Coordinates of C-alpha atoms and ligand atoms in Angstrom, one line a residue:
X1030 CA 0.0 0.0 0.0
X1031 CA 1.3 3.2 -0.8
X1032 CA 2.1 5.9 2.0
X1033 CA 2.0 9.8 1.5
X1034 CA 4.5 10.5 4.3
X1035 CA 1.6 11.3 6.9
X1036 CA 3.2 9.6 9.9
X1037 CA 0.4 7.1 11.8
X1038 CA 1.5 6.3 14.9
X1039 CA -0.3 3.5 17.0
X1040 CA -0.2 4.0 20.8
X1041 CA -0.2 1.3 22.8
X1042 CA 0.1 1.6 27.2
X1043 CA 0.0 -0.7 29.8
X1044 CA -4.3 -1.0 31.0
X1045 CA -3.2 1.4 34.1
X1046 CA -4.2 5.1 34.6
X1047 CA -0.9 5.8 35.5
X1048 CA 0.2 4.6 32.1
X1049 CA -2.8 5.4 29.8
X1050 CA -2.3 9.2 30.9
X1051 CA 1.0 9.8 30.0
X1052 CA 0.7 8.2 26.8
X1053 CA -2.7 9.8 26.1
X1054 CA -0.5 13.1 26.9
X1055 CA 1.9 12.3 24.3
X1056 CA -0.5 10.5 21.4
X1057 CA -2.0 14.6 21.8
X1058 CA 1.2 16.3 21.5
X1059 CA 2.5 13.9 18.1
X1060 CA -1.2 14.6 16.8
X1061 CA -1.1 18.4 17.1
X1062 CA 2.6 17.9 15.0
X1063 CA 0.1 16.5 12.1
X1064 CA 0.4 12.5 13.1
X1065 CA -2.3 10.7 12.4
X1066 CA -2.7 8.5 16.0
X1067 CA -4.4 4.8 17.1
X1068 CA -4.6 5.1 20.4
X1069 CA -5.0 1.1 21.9
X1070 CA -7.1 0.3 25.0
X1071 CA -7.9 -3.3 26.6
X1072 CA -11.8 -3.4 25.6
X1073 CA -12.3 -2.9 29.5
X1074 CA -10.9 0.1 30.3
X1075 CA -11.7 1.7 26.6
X1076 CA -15.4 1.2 28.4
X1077 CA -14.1 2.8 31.4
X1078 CA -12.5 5.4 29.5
X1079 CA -16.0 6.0 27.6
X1080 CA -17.8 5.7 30.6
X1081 CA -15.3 8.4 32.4
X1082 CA -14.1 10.8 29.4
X1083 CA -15.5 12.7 26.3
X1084 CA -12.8 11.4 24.4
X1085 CA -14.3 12.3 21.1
X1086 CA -14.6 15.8 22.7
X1087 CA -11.4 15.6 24.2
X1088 CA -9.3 13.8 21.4
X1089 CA -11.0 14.2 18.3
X1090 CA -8.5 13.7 15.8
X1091 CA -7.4 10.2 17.4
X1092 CA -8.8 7.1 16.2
X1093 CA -9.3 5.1 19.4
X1094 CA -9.4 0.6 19.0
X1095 CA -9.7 -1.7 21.6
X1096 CA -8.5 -5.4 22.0
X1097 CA -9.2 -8.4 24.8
X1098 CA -7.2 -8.5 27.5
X1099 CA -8.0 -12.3 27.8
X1100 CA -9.8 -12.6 30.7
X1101 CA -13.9 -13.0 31.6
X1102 CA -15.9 -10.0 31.3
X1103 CA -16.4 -10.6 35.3
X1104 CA -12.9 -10.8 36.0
X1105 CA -11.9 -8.2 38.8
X1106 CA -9.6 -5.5 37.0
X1107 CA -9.3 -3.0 39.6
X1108 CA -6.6 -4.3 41.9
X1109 CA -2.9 -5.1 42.1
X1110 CA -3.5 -9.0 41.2
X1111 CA -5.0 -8.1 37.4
X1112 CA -1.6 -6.1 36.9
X1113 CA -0.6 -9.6 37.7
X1114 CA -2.7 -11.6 35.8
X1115 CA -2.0 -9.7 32.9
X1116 CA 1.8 -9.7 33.1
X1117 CA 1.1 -13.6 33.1
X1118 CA -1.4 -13.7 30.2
X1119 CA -1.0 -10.9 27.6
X1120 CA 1.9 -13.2 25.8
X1121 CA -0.8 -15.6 25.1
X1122 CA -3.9 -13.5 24.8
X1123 CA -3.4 -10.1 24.6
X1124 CA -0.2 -10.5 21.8
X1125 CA -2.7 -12.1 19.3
X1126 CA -5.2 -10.0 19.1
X1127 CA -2.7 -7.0 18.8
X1128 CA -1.7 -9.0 15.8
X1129 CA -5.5 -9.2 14.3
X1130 CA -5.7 -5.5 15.3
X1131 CA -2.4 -4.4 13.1
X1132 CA -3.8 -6.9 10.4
X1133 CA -7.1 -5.1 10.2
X1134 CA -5.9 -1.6 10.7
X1135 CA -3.5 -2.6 7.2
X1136 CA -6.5 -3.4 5.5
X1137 CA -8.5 0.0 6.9
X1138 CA -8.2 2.4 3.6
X1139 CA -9.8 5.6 5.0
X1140 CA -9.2 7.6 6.3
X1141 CA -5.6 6.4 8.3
X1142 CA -2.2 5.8 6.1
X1143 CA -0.5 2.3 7.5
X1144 CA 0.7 2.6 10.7
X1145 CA 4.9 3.1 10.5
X1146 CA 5.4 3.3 14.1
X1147 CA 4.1 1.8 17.3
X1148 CA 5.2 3.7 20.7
X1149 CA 4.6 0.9 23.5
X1150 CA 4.9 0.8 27.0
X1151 CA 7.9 -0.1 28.0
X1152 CA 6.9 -3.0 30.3
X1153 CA 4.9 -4.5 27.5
X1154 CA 8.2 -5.5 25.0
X1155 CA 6.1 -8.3 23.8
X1156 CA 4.5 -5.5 21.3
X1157 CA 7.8 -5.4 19.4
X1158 CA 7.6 -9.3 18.0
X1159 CA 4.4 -7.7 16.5
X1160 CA 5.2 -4.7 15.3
X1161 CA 8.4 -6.1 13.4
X1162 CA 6.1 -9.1 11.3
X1163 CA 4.5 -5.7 9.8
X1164 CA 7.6 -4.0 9.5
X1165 CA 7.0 -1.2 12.2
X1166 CA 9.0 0.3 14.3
X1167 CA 8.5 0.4 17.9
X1168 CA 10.0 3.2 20.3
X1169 CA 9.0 2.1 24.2
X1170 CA 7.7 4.7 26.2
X1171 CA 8.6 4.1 30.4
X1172 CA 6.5 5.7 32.8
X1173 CA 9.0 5.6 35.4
X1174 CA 11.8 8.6 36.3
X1175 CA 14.8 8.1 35.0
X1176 CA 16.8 7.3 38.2
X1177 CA 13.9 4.4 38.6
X1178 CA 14.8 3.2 35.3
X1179 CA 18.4 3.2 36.2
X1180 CA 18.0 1.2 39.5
X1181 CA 16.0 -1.5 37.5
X1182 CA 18.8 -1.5 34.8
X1183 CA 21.0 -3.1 37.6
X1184 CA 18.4 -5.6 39.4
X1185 CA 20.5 -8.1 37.5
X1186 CA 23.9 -6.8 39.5
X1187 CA 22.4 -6.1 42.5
X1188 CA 21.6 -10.0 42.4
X1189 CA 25.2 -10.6 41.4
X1190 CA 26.7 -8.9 43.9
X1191 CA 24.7 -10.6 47.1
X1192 CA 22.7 -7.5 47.6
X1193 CA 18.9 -9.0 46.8
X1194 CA 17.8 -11.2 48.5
X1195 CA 18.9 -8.8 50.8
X1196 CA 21.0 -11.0 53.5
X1197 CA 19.5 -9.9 56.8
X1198 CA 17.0 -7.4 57.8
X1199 CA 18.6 -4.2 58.1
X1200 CA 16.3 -2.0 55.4
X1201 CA 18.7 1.0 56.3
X1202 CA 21.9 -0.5 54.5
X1203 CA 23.3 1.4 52.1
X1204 CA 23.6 0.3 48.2
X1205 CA 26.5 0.7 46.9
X1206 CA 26.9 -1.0 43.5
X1207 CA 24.5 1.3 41.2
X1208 CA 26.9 3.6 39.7
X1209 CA 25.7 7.3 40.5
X1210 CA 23.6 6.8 43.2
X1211 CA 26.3 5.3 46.1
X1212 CA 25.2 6.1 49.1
X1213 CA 21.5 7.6 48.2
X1214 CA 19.8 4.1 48.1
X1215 CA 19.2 2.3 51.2
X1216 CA 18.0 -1.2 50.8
X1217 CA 14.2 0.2 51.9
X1218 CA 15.0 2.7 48.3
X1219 CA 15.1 -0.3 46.0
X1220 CA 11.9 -1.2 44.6
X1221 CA 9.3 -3.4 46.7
X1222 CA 9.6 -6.4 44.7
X1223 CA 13.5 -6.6 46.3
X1224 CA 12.1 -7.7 49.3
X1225 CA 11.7 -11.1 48.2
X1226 CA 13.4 -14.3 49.5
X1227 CA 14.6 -15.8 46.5
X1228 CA 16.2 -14.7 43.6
X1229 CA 14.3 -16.4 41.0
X1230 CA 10.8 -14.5 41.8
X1231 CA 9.0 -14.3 39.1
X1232 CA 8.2 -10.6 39.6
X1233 CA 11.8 -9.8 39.9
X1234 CA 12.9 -11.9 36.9
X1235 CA 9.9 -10.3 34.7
X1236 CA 11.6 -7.0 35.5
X1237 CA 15.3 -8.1 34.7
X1238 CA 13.6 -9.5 31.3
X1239 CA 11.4 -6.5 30.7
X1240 CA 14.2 -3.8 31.4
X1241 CA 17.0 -5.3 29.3
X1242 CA 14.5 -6.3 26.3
X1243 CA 13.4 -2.6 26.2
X1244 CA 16.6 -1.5 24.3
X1245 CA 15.7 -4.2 21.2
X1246 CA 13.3 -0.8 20.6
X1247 CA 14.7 2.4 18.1
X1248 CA 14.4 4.5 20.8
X1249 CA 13.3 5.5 25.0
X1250 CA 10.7 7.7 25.3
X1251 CA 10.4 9.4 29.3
X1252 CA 8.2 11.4 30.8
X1253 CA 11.4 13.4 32.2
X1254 CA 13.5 16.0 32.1
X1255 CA 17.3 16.9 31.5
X1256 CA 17.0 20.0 33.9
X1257 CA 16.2 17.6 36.5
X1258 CA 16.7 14.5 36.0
X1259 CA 20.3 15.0 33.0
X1260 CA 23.1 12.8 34.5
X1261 CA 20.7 9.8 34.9
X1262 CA 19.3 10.3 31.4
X1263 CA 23.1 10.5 29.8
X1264 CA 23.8 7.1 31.4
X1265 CA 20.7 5.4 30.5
X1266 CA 22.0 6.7 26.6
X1267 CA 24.6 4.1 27.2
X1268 CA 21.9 1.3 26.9
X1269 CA 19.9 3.2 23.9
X1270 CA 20.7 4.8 20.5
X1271 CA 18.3 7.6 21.4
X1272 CA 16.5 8.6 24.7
X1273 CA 13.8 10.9 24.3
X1274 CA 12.9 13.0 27.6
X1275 CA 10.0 15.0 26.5
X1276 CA 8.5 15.3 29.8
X1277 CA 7.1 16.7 32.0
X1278 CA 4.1 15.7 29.3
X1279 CA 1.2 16.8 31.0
X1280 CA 2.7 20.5 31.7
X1281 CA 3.8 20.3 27.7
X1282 CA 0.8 19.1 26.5
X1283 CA -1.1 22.3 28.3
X1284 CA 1.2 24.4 26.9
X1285 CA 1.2 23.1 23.4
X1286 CA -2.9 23.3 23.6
X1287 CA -2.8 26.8 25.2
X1288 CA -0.4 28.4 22.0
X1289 CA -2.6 26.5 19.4
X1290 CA -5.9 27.2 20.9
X1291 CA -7.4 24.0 21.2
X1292 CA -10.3 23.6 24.0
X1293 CA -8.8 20.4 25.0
X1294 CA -6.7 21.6 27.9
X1295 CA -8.4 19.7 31.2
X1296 CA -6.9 16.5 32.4
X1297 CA -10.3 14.1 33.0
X1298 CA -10.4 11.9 35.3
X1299 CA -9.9 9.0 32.2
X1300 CA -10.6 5.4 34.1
X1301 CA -12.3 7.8 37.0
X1302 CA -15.4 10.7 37.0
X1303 CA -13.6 13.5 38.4
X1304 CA -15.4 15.1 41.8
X1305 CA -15.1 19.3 40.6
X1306 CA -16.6 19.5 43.7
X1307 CA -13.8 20.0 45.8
X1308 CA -12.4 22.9 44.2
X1309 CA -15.3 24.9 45.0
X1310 CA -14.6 24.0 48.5
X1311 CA -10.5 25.1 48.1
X1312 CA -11.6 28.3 47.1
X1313 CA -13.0 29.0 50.3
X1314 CA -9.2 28.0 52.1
X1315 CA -6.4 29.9 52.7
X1316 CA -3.0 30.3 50.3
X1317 CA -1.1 27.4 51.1
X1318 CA -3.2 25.7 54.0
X1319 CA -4.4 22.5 52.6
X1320 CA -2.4 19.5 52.5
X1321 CA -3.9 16.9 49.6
X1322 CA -3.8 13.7 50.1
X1323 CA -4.0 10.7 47.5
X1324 CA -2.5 7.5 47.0
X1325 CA -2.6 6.9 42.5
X1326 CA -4.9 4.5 41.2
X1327 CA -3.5 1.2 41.7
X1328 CA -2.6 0.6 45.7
X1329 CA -4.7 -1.0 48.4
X1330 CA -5.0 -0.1 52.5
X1331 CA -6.0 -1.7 55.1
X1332 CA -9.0 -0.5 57.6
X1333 CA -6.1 0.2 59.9
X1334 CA -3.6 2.4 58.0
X1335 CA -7.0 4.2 56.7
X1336 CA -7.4 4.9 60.4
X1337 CA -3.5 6.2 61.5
X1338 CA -3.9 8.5 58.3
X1339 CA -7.0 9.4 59.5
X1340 CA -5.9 10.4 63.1
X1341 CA -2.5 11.5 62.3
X1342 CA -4.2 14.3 59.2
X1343 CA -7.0 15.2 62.3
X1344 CA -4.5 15.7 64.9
X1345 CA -2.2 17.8 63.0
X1346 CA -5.0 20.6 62.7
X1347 CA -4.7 21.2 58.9
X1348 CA -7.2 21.4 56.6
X1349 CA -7.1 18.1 54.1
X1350 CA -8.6 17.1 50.8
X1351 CA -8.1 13.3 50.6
X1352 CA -9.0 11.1 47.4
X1353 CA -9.9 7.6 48.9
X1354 CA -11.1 5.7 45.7
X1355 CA -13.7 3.2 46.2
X1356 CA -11.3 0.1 45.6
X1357 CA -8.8 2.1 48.2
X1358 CA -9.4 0.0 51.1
X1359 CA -8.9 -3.9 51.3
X1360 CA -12.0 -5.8 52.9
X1361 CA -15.3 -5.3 53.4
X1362 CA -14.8 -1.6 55.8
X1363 CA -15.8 1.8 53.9
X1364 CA -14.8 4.8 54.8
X1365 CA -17.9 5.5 55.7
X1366 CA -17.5 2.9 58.4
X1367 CA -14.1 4.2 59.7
X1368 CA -15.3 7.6 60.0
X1369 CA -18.8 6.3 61.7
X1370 CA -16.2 4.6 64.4
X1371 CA -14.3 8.1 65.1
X1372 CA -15.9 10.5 67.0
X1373 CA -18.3 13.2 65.4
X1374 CA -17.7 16.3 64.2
X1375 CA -13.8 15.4 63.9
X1376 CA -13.8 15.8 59.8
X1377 CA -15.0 19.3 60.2
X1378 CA -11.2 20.4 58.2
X1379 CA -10.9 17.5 55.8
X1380 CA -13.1 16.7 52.6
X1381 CA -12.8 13.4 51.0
X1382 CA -14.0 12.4 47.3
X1383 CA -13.4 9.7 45.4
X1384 CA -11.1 11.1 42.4
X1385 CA -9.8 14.3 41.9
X1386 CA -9.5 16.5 39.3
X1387 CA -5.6 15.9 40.6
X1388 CA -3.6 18.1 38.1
X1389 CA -6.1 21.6 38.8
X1390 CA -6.2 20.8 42.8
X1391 CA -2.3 20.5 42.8
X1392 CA -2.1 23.8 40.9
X1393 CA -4.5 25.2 43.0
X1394 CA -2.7 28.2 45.5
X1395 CA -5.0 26.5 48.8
X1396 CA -3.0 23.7 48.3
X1397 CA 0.7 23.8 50.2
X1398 CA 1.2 20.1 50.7
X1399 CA 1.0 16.6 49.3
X1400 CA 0.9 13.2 51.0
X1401 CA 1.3 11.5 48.3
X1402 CA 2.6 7.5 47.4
X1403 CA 5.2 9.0 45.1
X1404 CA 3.8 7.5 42.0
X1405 CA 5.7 9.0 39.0
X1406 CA 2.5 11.1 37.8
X1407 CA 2.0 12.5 40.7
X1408 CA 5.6 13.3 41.5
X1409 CA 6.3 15.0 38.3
X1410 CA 2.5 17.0 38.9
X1411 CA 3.7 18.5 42.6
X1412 CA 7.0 19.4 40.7
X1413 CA 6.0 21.4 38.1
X1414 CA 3.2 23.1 40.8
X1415 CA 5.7 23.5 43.2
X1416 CA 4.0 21.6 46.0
X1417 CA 6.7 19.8 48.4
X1418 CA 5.5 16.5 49.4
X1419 CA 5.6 14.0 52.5
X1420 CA 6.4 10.6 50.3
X1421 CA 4.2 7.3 51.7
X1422 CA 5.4 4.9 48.7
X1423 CA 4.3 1.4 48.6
X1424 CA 5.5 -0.4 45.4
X1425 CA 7.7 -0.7 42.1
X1426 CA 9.4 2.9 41.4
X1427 CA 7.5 4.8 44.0
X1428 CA 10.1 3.9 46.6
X1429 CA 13.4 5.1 44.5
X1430 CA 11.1 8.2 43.7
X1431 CA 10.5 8.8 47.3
X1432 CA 14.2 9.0 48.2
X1433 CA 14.8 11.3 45.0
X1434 CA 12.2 13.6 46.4
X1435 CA 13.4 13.9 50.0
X1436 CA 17.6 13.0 49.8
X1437 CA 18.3 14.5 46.2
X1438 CA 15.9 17.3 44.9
X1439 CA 15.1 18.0 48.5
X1440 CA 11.2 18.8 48.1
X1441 CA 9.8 17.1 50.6
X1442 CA 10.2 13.8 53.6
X1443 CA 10.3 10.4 53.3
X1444 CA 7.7 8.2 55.6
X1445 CA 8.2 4.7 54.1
X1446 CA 8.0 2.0 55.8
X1447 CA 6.0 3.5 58.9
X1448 CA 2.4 4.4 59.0
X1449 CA 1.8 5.9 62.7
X1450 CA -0.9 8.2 63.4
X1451 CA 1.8 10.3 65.5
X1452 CA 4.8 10.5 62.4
X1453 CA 1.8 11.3 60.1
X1454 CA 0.7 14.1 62.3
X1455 CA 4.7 15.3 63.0
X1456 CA 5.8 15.2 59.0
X1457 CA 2.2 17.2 58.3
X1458 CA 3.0 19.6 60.7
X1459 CA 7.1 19.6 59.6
X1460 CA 5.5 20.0 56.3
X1461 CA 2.9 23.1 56.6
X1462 CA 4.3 25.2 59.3
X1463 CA 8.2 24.7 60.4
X1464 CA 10.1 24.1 57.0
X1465 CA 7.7 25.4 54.9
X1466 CA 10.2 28.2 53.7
X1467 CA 12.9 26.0 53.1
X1468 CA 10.9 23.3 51.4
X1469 CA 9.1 25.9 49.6
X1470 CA 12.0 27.7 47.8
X1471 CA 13.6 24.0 46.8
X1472 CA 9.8 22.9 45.4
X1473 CA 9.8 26.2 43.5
X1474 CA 13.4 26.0 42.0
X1475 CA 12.4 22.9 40.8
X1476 CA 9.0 23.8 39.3
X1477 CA 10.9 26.8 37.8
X1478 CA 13.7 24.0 36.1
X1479 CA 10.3 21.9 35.2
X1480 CA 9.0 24.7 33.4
X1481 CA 12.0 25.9 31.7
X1482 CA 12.3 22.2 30.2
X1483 CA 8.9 22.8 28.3
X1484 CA 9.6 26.4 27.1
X1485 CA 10.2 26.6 22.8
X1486 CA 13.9 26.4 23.8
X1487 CA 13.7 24.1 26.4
X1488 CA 15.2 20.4 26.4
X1489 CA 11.7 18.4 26.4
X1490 CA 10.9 20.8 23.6
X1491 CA 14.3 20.2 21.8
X1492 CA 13.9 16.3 22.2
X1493 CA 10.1 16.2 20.9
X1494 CA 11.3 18.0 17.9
X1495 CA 13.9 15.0 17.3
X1496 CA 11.3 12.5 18.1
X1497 CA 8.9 14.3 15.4
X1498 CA 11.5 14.3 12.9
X1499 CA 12.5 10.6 13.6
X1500 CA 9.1 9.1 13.3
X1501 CA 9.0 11.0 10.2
X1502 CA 11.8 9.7 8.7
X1503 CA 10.4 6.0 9.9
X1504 CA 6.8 7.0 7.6
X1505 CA 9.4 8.1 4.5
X1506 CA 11.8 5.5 4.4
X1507 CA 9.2 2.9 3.8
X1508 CA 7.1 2.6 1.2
X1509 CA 5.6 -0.7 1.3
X1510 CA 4.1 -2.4 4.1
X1511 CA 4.0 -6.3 4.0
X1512 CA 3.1 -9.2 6.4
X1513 CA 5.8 -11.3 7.2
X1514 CA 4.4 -14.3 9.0
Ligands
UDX2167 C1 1.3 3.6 38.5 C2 2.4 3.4 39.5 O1 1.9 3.3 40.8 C3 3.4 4.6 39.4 O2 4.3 4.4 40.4 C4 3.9 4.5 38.0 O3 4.9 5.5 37.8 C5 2.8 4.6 37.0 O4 1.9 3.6 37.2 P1 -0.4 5.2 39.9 O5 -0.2 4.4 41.1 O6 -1.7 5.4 39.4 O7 0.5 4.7 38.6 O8 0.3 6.6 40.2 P2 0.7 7.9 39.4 O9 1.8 7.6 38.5 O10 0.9 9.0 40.4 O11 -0.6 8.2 38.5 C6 -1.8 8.5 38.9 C7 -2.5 9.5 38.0 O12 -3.8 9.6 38.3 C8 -1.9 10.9 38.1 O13 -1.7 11.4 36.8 C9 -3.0 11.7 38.8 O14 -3.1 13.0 38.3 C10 -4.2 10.9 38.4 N1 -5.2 11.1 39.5 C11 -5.0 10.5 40.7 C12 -6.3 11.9 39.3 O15 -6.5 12.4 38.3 N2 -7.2 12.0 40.3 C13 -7.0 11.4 41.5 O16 -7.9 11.5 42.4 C14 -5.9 10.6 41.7

């Protein structure tokens, strides 16, 4: 078939919000640079996403497809064990019907040119035995910061070197064998799957497997920048013929929408309704006085770490807006329950909903603190609004981010590994009132380098143009697109 240079990207993330948004971030920015975009959901969430998002509003030069994840239609999606499931299955289910999807959008004549490039998540390197049979390129696309990234580039060494399974108990240890970042990491820093007994978990393997296969790809797209993040980036070019950090995306993408008019400049809620509600309600609330609170999309709690935040955010006399999602809490206790059990009249400064419009509330001047789990969204979102942060991080990258926020860019405290009603109430306190100067002029330096990285001669805005031009030379250089298997 022949092509008329048009570049058609096809978008593929991992089914998470954390990963759809970024990527839905970027499949906006390539379109408004004239790309014609496929942006690829599970058939679940592109429900969810229908259900939640006027995409068509929203995103109405994208052409959106969806595929089977594999699974049941009753099959429960909205925990930690689906991420699971599907890092198990999508080999064998979900890596066929990409193939019938790429077969079906060759045959498509109208109004979309054959796709030429694919950009995939990077934990999902399967995509790339696909893409290749129809002779398109793939560039991955990681979530994760690029000091994350690093650390997972030497899971493989610090297995080598005796360092996981760690060898006794003592989380505090220092790491020493990741080049660059000697004495930052603590044992505790590494990500959570470290903590296992035995080498050969398959969580742990997956991510040696995933990590080094994401260099057979033509290039590294993250949702980072040099002005913050540049001597991780330069080593990570040592595994890569090109990294591309275009981020932060969501603060580029606003700005890209702002200079070219387009209406499309909210966030949405995307797998969630967003509650506006509670902006209203920061209106009424003092510069700087509210500490939000919100834990991402993916982790679980327990009744009784519900109930330390609870009393540790009540005790320290602030005002808090808190996002408890409905799937937050593990078992059969609601927060309605918990807060029935406390005694009335306590809530009177906090307001809880059940998803934020996150990016508006963090840019919003009430707010002047963010418990947050350090997910790299929401850590790259307090940046560039200058918010400083008190870290809780539970899984994967969010601990190395944690440590990055409170021992390197200095925006903010650490509280892994505890969850105490009376180090919740201390850090809140540490937080809003005692180093809120200092913490305030590091979290705006950094917001200021965040911004600077997105301005016209910026380095996220430098790197896009590269990417732009590369995926254009990918659409010219091939003319004919065949099926090799
Ligand atoms: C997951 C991982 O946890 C994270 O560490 C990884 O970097 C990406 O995948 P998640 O846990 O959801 O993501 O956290 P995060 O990366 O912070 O993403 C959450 C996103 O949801 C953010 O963009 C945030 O703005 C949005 N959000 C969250 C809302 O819009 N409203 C909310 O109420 C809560």
């Amino acid at each position: 078939m022949e092509k008329t240079g048009v570049p058609h990207v096809i978008f593929l993330p991992f089914p998470a919000q954390g990963h759809i948004k970024p990527m839905l971030n970027l499949a906006e920015i390539l379109s408004h640079a004239g790309f014609q975009a496929t942006f690829v959901n599970t058939e679940h969430n592109h429900h969810r996403i229908l259900h939640n998002t006027d995409i068509h509003d929203r995103f109405p030069k994208f052409q959106f497809k969806s595929i089977p994840d594999g699974f049941p239609s009753d099959h429960l999606r909205s925990d930690l064990l689906y991420i699971r499931d599907f890092f198990r299955s999508c080999r064998v289910a979900f890596k066929p019907a990409l193939r019938e999807l790429l077969i079906s959008l060759k045959e498509e004549k109208e109004p979309c040119q054959p796709p030429t490039c694919m950009i995939a998540d990077g934990i999902m390197c399967f995509a790339i035995d696909v893409a290749e049979e129809f002779e398109i390129s793939t560039i991955f696309f990681r979530t994760f910061s690029a000091h994350c990234l690093w650390t997972y580039f030497h899971l493989s060494k610090l297995i080598e070197e005796g360092e996981v399974p760690f060898q006794d108990e003592n989380l505090d240890k220092p790491i020493l064998c990741i080049p660059g970042l000697e004495n930052v990491l603590r044992r505790r820093d590494l990500p959570g799957f470290c903590r296992t007994e035995n080498a050969d978990d398959p969580i742990l393997q997956f991510f040696i497997k995933e990590t080094s296969a994401l260099t057979r790809g033509t290039g590294l797209i993250l949702n980072t920048m040099n002005e913050i993040e540049g001597l991780m980036i330069t080593r990570l070019g040592s595994f890569f013929n090109k990294v591309y950090a275009i981020g932060p995306l969501h603060a580029l993408k606003s700005r890209i929408n702002e200079n070219s008019s387009s209406s499309s400049t909210s966030s949405d809620g995307i797998l969630w309704k967003e509650d506006k509600k509670c902006l209203k309600w920061l209106d009424s609330k003092p510069s700087r006085s509210v500490l939000y609170v919100s834990f991402g999309s993916l982790i679980n709690l327990s009744g009784e770490q519900i109930l330390e935040l609870l009393h540790g955010l009540v005790n320290s006399e602030k005002s808090f807006l808190w996002v408890i999602r409905p799937d937050l809490i593990v078992g059969d206790a609601t927060i309605g329950d918990i807060l029935k059990e406390q005694e009335t009249g306590r809530l009177e400064r906090g307001l809880i909903v059940s998803w934020a419009p996150q990016e508006e509330v963090l840019l919003h001047p009430a707010i002047g603190g963010f418990l947050t789990h350090s997910g790299w969204n929401s850590t790259l979102e307090s940046i560039v609004a200058g918010v400083p942060m008190i870290c809780w991080p539970q899984m994967a990258d969010q601990q190395v981010n944690s440590r990055c926020v409170s021992e390197i860019w200095k925006i903010g405290f650490d509280m892994k590994d505890t969850c105490d009603r009376s180090i919740v109430e201390k850090l809140v306190r540490e937080l809003m009132d005692n180093n809120r100067e200092e913490m305030m002029e590091s979290a705006n330096k950094l917001a200021r380098l965040a911004r600077d990285s997105i301005e016209e001669d910026g380095s996220s805005c430098i790197n896009l143009e590269k990417l732009i031009q590369d995926i254009k030379s990918m659409s010219s250089s091939l003319t004919q697109v065949h099926i090799s298997g």
